mmCIF file of C-alpha atoms in Angstrom:
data_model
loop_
_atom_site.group_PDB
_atom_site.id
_atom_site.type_symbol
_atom_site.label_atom_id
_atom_site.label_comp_id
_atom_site.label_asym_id
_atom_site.label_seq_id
_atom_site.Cartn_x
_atom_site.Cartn_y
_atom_site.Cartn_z
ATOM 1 C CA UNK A 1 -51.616 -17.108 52.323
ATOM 2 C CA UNK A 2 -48.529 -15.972 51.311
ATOM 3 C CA UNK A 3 -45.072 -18.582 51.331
ATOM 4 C CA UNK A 4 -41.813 -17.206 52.670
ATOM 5 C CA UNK A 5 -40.519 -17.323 48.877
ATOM 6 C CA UNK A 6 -43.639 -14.787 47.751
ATOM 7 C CA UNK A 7 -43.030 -12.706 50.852
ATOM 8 C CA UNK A 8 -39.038 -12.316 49.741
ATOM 9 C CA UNK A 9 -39.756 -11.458 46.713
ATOM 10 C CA UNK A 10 -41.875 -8.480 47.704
ATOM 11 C CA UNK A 11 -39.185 -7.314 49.965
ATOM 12 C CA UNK A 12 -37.153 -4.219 49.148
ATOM 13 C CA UNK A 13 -33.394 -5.020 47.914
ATOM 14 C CA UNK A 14 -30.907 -4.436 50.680
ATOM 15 C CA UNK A 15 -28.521 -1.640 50.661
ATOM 16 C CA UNK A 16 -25.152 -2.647 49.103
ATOM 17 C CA UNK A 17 -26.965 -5.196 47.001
ATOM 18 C CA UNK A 18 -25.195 -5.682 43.889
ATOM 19 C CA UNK A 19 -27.912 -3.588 40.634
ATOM 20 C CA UNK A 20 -28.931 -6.165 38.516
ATOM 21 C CA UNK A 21 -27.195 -5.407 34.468
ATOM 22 C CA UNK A 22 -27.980 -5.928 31.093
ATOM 23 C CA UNK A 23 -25.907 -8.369 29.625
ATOM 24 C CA UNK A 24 -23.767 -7.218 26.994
ATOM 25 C CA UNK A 25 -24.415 -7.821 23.517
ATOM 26 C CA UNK A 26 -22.677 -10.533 22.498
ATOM 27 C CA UNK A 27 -19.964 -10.129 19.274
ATOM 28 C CA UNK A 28 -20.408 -10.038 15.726
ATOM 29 C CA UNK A 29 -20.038 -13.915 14.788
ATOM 30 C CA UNK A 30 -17.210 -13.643 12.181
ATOM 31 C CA UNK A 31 -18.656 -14.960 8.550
ATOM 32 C CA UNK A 32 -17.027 -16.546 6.029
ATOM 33 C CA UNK A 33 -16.153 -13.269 4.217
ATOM 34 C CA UNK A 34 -14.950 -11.644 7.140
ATOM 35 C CA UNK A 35 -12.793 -15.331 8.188
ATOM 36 C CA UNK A 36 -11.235 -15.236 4.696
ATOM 37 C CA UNK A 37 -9.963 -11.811 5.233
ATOM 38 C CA UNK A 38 -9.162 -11.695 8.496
ATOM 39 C CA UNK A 39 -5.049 -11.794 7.418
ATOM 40 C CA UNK A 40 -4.984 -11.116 3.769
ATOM 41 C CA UNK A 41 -1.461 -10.793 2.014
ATOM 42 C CA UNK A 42 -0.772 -9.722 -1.211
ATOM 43 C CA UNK A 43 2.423 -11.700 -2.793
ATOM 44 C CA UNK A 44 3.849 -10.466 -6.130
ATOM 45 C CA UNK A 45 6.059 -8.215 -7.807
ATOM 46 C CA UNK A 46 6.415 -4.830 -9.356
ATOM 47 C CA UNK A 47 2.252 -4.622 -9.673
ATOM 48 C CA UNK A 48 1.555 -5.187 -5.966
ATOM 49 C CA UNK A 49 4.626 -3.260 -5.446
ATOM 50 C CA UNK A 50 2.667 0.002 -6.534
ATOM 51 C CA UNK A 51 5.273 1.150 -8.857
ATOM 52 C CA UNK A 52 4.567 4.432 -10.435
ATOM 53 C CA UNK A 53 1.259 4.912 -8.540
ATOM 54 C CA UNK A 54 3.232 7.487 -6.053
ATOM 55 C CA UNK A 55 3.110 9.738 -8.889
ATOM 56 C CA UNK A 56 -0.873 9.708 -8.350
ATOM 57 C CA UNK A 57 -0.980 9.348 -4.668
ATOM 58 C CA UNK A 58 1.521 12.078 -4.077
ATOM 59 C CA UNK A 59 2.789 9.484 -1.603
ATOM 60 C CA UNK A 60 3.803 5.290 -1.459
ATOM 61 C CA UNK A 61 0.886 3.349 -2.637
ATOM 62 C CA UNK A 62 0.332 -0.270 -3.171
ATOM 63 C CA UNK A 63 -2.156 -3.167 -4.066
ATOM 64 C CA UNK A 64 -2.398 -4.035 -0.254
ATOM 65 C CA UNK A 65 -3.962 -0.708 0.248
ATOM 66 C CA UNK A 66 -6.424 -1.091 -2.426
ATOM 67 C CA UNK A 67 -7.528 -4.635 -1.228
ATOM 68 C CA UNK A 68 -8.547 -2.869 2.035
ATOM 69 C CA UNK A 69 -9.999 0.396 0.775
ATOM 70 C CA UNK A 70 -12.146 -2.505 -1.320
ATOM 71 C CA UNK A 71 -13.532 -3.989 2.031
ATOM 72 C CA UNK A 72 -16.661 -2.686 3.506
ATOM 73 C CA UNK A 73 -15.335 -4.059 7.182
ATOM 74 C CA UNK A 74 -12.702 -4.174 8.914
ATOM 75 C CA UNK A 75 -10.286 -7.100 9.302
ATOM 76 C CA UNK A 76 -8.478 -8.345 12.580
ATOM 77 C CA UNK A 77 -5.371 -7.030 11.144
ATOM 78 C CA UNK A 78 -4.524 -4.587 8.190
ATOM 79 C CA UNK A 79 -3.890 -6.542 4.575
ATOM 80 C CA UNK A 80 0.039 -6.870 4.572
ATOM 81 C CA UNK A 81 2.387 -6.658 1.078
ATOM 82 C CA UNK A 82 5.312 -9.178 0.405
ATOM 83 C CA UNK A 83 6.614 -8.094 -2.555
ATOM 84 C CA UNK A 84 10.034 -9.083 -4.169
ATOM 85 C CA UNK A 85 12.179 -7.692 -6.895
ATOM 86 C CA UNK A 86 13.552 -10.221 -8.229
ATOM 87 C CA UNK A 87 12.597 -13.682 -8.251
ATOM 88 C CA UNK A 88 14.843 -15.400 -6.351
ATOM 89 C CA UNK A 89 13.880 -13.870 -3.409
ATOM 90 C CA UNK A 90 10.240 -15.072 -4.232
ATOM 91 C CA UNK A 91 9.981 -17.741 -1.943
ATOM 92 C CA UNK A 92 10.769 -15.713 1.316
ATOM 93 C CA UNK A 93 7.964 -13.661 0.780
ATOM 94 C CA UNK A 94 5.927 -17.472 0.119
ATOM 95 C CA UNK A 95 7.214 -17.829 3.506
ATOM 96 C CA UNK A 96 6.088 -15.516 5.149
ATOM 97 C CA UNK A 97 2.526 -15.893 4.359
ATOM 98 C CA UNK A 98 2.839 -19.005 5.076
ATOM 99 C CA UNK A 99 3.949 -18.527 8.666
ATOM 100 C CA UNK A 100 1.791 -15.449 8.669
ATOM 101 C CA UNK A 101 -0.483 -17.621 8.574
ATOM 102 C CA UNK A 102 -2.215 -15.708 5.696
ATOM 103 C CA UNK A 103 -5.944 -16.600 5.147
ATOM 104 C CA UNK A 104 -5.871 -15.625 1.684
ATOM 105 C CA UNK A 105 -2.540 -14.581 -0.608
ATOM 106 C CA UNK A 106 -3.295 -12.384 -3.164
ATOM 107 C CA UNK A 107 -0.732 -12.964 -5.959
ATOM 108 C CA UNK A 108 -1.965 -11.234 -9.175
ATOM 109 C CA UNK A 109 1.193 -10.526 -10.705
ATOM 110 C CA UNK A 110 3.296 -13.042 -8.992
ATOM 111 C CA UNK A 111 3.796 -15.127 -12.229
ATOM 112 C CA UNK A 112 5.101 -11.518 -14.043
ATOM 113 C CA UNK A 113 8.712 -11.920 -13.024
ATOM 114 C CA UNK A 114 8.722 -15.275 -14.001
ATOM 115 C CA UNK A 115 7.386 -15.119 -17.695
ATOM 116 C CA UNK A 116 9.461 -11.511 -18.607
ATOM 117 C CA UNK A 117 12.732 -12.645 -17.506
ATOM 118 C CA UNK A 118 15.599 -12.395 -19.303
ATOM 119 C CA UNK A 119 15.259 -16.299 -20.850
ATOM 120 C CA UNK A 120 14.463 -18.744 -22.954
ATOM 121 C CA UNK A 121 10.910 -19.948 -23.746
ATOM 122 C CA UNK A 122 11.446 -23.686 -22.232
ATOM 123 C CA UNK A 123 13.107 -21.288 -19.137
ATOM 124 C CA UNK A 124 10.517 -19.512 -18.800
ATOM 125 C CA UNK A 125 8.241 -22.619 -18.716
ATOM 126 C CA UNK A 126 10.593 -24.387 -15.845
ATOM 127 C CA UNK A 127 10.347 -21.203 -14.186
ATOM 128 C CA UNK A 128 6.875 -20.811 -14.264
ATOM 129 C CA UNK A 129 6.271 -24.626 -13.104
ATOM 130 C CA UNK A 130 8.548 -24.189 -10.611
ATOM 131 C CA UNK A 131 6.816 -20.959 -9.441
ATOM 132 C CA UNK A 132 3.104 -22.410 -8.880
ATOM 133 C CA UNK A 133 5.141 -25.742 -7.277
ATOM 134 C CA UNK A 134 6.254 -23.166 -4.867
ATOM 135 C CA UNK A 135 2.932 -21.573 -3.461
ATOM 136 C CA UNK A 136 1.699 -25.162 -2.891
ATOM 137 C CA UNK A 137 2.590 -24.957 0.910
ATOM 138 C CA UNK A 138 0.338 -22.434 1.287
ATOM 139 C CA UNK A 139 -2.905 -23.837 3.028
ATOM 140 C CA UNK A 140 -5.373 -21.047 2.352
ATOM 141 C CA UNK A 141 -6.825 -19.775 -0.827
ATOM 142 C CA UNK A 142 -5.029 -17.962 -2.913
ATOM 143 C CA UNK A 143 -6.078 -15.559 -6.182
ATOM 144 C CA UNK A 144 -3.218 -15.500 -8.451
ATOM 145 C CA UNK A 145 -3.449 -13.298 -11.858
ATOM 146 C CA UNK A 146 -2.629 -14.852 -15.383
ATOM 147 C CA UNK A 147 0.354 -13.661 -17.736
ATOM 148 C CA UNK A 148 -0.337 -10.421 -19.270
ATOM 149 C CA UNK A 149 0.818 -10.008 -22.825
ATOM 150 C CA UNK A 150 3.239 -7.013 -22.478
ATOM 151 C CA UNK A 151 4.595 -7.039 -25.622
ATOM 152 C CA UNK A 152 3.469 -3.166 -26.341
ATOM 153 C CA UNK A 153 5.673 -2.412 -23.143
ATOM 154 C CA UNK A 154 9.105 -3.644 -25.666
ATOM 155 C CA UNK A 155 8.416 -0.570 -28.335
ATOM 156 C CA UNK A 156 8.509 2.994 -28.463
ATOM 157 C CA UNK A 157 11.454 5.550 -27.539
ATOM 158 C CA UNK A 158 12.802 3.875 -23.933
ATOM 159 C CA UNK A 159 10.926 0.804 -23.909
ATOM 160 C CA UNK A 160 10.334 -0.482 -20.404
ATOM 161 C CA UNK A 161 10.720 -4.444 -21.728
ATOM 162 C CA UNK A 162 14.149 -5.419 -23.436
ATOM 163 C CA UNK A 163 13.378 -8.105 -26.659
ATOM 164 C CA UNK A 164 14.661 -11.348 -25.111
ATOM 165 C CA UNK A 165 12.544 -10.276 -22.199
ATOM 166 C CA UNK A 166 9.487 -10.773 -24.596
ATOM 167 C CA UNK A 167 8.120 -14.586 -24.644
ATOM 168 C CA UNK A 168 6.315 -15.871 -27.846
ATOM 169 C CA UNK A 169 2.485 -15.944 -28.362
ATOM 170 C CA UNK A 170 2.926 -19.670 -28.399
ATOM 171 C CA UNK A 171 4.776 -19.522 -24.675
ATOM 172 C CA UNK A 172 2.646 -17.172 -23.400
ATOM 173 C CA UNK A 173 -0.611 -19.368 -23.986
ATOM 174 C CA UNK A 174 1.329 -22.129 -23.203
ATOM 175 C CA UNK A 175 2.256 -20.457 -19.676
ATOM 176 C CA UNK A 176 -1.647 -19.425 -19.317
ATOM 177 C CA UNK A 177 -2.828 -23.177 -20.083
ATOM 178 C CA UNK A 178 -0.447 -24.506 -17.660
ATOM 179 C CA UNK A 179 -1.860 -21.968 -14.466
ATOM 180 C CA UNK A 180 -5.506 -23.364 -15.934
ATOM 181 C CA UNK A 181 -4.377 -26.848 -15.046
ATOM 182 C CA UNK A 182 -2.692 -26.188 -12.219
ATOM 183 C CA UNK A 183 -5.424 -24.285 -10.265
ATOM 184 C CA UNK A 184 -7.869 -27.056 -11.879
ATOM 185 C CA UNK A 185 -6.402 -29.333 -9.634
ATOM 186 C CA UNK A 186 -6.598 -27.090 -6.305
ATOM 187 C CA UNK A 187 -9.919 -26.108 -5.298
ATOM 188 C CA UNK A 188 -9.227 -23.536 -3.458
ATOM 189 C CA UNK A 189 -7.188 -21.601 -6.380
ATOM 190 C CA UNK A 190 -8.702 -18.471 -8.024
ATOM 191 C CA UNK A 191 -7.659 -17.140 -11.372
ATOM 192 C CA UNK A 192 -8.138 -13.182 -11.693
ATOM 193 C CA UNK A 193 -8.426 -12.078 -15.001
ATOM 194 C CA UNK A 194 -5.002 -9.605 -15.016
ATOM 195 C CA UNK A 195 -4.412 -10.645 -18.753
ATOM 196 C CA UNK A 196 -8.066 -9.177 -19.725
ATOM 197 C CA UNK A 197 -7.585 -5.979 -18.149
ATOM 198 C CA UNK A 198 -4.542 -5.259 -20.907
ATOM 199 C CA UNK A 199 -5.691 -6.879 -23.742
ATOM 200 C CA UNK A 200 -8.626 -4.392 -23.516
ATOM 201 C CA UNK A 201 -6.562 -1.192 -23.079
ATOM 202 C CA UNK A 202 -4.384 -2.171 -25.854
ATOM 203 C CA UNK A 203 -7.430 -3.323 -27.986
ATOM 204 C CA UNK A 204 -9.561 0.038 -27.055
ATOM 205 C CA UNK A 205 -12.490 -2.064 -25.818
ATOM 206 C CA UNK A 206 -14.778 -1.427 -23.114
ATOM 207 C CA UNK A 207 -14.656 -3.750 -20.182
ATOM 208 C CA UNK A 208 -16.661 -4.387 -17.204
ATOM 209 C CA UNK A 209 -16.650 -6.056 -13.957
ATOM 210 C CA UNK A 210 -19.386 -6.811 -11.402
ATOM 211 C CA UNK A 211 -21.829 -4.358 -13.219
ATOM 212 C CA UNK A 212 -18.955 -1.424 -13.124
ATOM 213 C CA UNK A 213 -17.733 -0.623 -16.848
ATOM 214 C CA UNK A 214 -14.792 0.944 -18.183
ATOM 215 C CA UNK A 215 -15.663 3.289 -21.111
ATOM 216 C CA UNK A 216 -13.416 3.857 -23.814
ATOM 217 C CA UNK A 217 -12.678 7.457 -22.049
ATOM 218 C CA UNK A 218 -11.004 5.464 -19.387
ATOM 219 C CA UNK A 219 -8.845 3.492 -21.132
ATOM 220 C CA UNK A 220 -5.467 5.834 -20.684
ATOM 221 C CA UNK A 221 -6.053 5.918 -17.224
ATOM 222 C CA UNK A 222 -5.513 2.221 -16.825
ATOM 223 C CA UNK A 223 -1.960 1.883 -17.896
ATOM 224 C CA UNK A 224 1.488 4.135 -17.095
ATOM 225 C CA UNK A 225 2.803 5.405 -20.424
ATOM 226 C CA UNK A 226 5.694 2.458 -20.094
ATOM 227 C CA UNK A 227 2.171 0.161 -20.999
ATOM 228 C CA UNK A 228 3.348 -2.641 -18.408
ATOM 229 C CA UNK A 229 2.692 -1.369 -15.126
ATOM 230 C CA UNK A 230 -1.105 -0.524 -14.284
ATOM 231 C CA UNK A 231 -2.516 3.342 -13.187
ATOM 232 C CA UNK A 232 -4.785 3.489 -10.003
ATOM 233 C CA UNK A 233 -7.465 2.564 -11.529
ATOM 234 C CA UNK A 234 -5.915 -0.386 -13.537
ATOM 235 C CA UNK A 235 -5.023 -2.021 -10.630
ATOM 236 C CA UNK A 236 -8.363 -1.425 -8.853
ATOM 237 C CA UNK A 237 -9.866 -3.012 -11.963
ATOM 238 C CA UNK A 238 -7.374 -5.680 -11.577
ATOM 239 C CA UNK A 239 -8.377 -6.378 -8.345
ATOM 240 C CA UNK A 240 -11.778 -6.240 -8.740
ATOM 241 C CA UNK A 241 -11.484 -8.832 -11.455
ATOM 242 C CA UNK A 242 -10.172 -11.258 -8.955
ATOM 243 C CA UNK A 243 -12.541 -10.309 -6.387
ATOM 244 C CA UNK A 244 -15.495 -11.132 -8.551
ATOM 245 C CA UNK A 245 -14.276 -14.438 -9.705
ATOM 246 C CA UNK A 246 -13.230 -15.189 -6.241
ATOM 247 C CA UNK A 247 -17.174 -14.061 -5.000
ATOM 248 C CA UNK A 248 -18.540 -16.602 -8.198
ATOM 249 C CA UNK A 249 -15.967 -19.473 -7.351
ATOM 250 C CA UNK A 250 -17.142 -18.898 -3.063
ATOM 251 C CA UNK A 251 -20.942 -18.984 -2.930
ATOM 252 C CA UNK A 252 -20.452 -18.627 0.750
ATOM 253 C CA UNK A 253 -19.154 -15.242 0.362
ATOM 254 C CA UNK A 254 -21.484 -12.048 0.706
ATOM 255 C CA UNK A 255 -20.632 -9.473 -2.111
ATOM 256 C CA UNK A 256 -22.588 -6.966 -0.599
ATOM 257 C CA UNK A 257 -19.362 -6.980 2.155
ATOM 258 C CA UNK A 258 -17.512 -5.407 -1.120
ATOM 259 C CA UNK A 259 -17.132 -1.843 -2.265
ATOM 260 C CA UNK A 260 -16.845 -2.399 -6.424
ATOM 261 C CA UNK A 261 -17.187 1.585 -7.134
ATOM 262 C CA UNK A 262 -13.632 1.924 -8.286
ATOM 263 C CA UNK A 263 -13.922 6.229 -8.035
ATOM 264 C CA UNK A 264 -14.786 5.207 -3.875
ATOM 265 C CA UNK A 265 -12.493 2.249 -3.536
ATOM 266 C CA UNK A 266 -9.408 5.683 -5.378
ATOM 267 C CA UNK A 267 -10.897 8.101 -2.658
ATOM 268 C CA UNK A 268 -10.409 6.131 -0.066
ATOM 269 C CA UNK A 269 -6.845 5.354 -0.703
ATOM 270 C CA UNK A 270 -5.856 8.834 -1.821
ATOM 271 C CA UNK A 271 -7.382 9.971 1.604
ATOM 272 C CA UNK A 272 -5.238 7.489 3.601
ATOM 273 C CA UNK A 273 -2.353 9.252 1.737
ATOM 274 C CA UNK A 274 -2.882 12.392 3.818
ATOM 275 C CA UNK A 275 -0.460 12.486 5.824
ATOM 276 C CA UNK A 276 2.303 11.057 4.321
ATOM 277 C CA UNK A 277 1.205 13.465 1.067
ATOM 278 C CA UNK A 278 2.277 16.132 3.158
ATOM 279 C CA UNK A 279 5.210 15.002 4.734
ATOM 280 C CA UNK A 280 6.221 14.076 1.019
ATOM 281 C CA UNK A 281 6.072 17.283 0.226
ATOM 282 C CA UNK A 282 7.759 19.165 2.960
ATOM 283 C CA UNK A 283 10.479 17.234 2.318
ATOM 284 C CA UNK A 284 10.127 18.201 -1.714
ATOM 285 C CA UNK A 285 10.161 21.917 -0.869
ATOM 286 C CA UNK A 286 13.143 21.365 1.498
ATOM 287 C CA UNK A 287 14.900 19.675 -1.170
ATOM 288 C CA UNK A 288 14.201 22.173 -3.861
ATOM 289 C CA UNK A 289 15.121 25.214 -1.757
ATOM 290 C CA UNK A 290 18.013 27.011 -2.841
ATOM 291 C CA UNK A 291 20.482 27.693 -0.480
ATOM 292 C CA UNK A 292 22.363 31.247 -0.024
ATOM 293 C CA UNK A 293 25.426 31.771 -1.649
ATOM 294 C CA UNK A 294 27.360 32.572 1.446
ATOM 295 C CA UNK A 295 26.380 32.818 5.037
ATOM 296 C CA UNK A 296 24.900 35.898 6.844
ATOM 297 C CA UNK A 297 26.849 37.954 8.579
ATOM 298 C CA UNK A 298 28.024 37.106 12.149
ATOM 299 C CA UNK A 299 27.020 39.588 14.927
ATOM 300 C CA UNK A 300 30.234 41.477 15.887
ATOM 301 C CA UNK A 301 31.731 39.942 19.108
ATOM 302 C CA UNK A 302 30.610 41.292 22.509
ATOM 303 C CA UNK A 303 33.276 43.996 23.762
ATOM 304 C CA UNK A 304 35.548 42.499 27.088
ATOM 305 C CA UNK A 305 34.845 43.841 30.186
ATOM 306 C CA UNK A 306 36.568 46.451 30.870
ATOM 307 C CA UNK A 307 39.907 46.347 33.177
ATOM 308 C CA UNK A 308 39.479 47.516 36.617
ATOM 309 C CA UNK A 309 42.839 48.742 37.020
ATOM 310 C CA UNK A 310 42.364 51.081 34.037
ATOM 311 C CA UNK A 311 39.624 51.892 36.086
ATOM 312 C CA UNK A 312 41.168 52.999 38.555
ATOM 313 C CA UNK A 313 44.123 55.142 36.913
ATOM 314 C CA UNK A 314 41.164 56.959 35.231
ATOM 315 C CA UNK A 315 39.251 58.006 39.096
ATOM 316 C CA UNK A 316 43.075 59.129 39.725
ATOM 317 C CA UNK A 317 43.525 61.447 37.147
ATOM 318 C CA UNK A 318 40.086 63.029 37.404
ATOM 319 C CA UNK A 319 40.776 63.471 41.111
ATOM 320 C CA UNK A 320 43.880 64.574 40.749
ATOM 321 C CA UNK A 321 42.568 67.262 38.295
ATOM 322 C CA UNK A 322 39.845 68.347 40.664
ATOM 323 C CA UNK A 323 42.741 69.096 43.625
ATOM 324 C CA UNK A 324 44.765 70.827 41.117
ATOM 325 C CA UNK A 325 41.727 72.728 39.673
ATOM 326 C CA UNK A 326 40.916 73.851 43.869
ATOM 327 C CA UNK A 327 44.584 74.974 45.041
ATOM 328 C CA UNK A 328 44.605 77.427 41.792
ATOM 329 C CA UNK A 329 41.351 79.317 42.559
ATOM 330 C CA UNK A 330 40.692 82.079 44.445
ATOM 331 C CA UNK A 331 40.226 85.442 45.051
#
């Protein structure tokens, strides 16, 4: 015998019954890879500037857009750049990651300005102290770069690095020993390896990085001619350096997330470039097109109307002719 609940349940649904729907799948649960970029900012100088790499790009170009052209997904918002030009406009930029918030600063050649300023050794020291003092508000991880030895960039024809810009050996392993013992004391402190990518162009050594090497072939197409500021593909290989020792120091992070082909991580920016490539060079061929040396010719002015009381005198005349022409013929 069947209960009333079998019976309803065997019953037809009503018309206007609401169809019964598939829940919807539920959200990607963020992971720590995707957390820690989820607001990247990149905080430096002339390097994360992109200086020079327009000349590659046909367009602007900086480090921010190579951190995201390295990610294989896609962050809540797009990896910002807070550069600065000189340094003491540094810690606005500091700022601003902090109140971003930023969930990871990217600083690999934030300690640059510091150590190539126009200074003393024990300057440059103070400066550099005070510089890593300064990113100590910041409450998310950052990778900051070592001091590059740039000494190649103070020689040659225009040299892009005056002499007393220049520190020592001695200061610049001093300034590299102090950043060790800083970030020793911070766990959540990465140091990319910035200084290795130039002492192997400027040695003529093979590198690599997260099973990716840099033949001897691509050497000159790591460094600008100035031998201070980095090509494309010197700052991809910059970056990539600090992404791997970031991936080693985080054992919670998936490297797999990670593009580390530097040719796709160059494709992908130079496509972004597009459309500012082109408007770039619109305004190149507008700029380089030579103007006539005078102006065309006007069209000649539209002739006035004519004057209706000339008008009329002229009907008079030819009227008058026509009576005059009448009265003297005939037969």
């Amino acid at each position: 015998m069947f209960s009333l609940a079998s019976l309803l349940l065997c019953l037809p649904a009503q018309a206007g019954e609401a169809p019964t729907q598939t829940p919807a799948a539920p959200a990607a649960k963020p992971t720590p890879t995707t957390q820690l970029f989820a607001h990247a900012m990149v905080v430096g100088g002339d390097i994360s500037d992109g200086f020079g790499l327009d000349k590659e790009l046909g367009a602007p170009g900086n480090l921010s857009d190579i951190v995201w052209a390295s990610l294989l997904f896609e962050p809540k918002v797009p990896v910002e750049s807070h550069v600065f030009s000189e340094i003491n406009v540094a810690h606005q930029q500091i700022e601003a990651a902090q109140q971003g918030p930023a969930s990871i600063v990217i600083a690999l050649d934030y300690l640059v300005p510091y150590a190539y300023a126009m200074q003393s050794d024990d300057a440059r020291k103070q400066q550099v102290a005070a510089a890593l003092k300064a990113l100590e508000v910041l409450k998310c991880p950052i990778v900051i770069g070592d001091v590059p030895d740039l000494r190649a960039g103070a020689v040659g024809r225009t040299p892009a690095l005056a002499d007393g810009q220049v520190p020592s050996v001695e200061t610049l392993k001093a300034l590299n020993d102090s950043l060790v013992a800083w970030a020793a004391t911070r766990k959540d402190v990465v140091i990319a390896p910035v200084a290795l990518v130039f002492a192997h162009v400027e040695g003529k050594e093979a590198f690599t990085i997260h099973n990716y090497t840099w033949g001897q072939a691509w050497l000159a197409d790591l460094v600008q001619l100035d031998r201070v500021h980095p090509r494309m593909q010197g700052a991809i290989a910059m970056w990539l350096g600090g992404l791997d020792a970031l991936c080693k120091a985080r054992t919670d992070l998936d490297d797999h997330a990670f593009d580390w082909n530097p040719l796709s991580i160059y494709k992908k920016v130079y496509d972004s470039k597009a459309r500012p490539r082109q408007k770039a060079l619109e305004q190149e061929i507008s700029r380089l097109r030579v103007p006539p040396s005078r102006p065309p010719p006007q069209p000649p002015p539209p002739a006035p109307p004519p004057d209706e009381s000339e008008k009329a005198a002229k009907r008079k005349k030819v009227s008058e002719a026509d009576g005059n022409s009448e009265k003297g013929g005939g037969f």
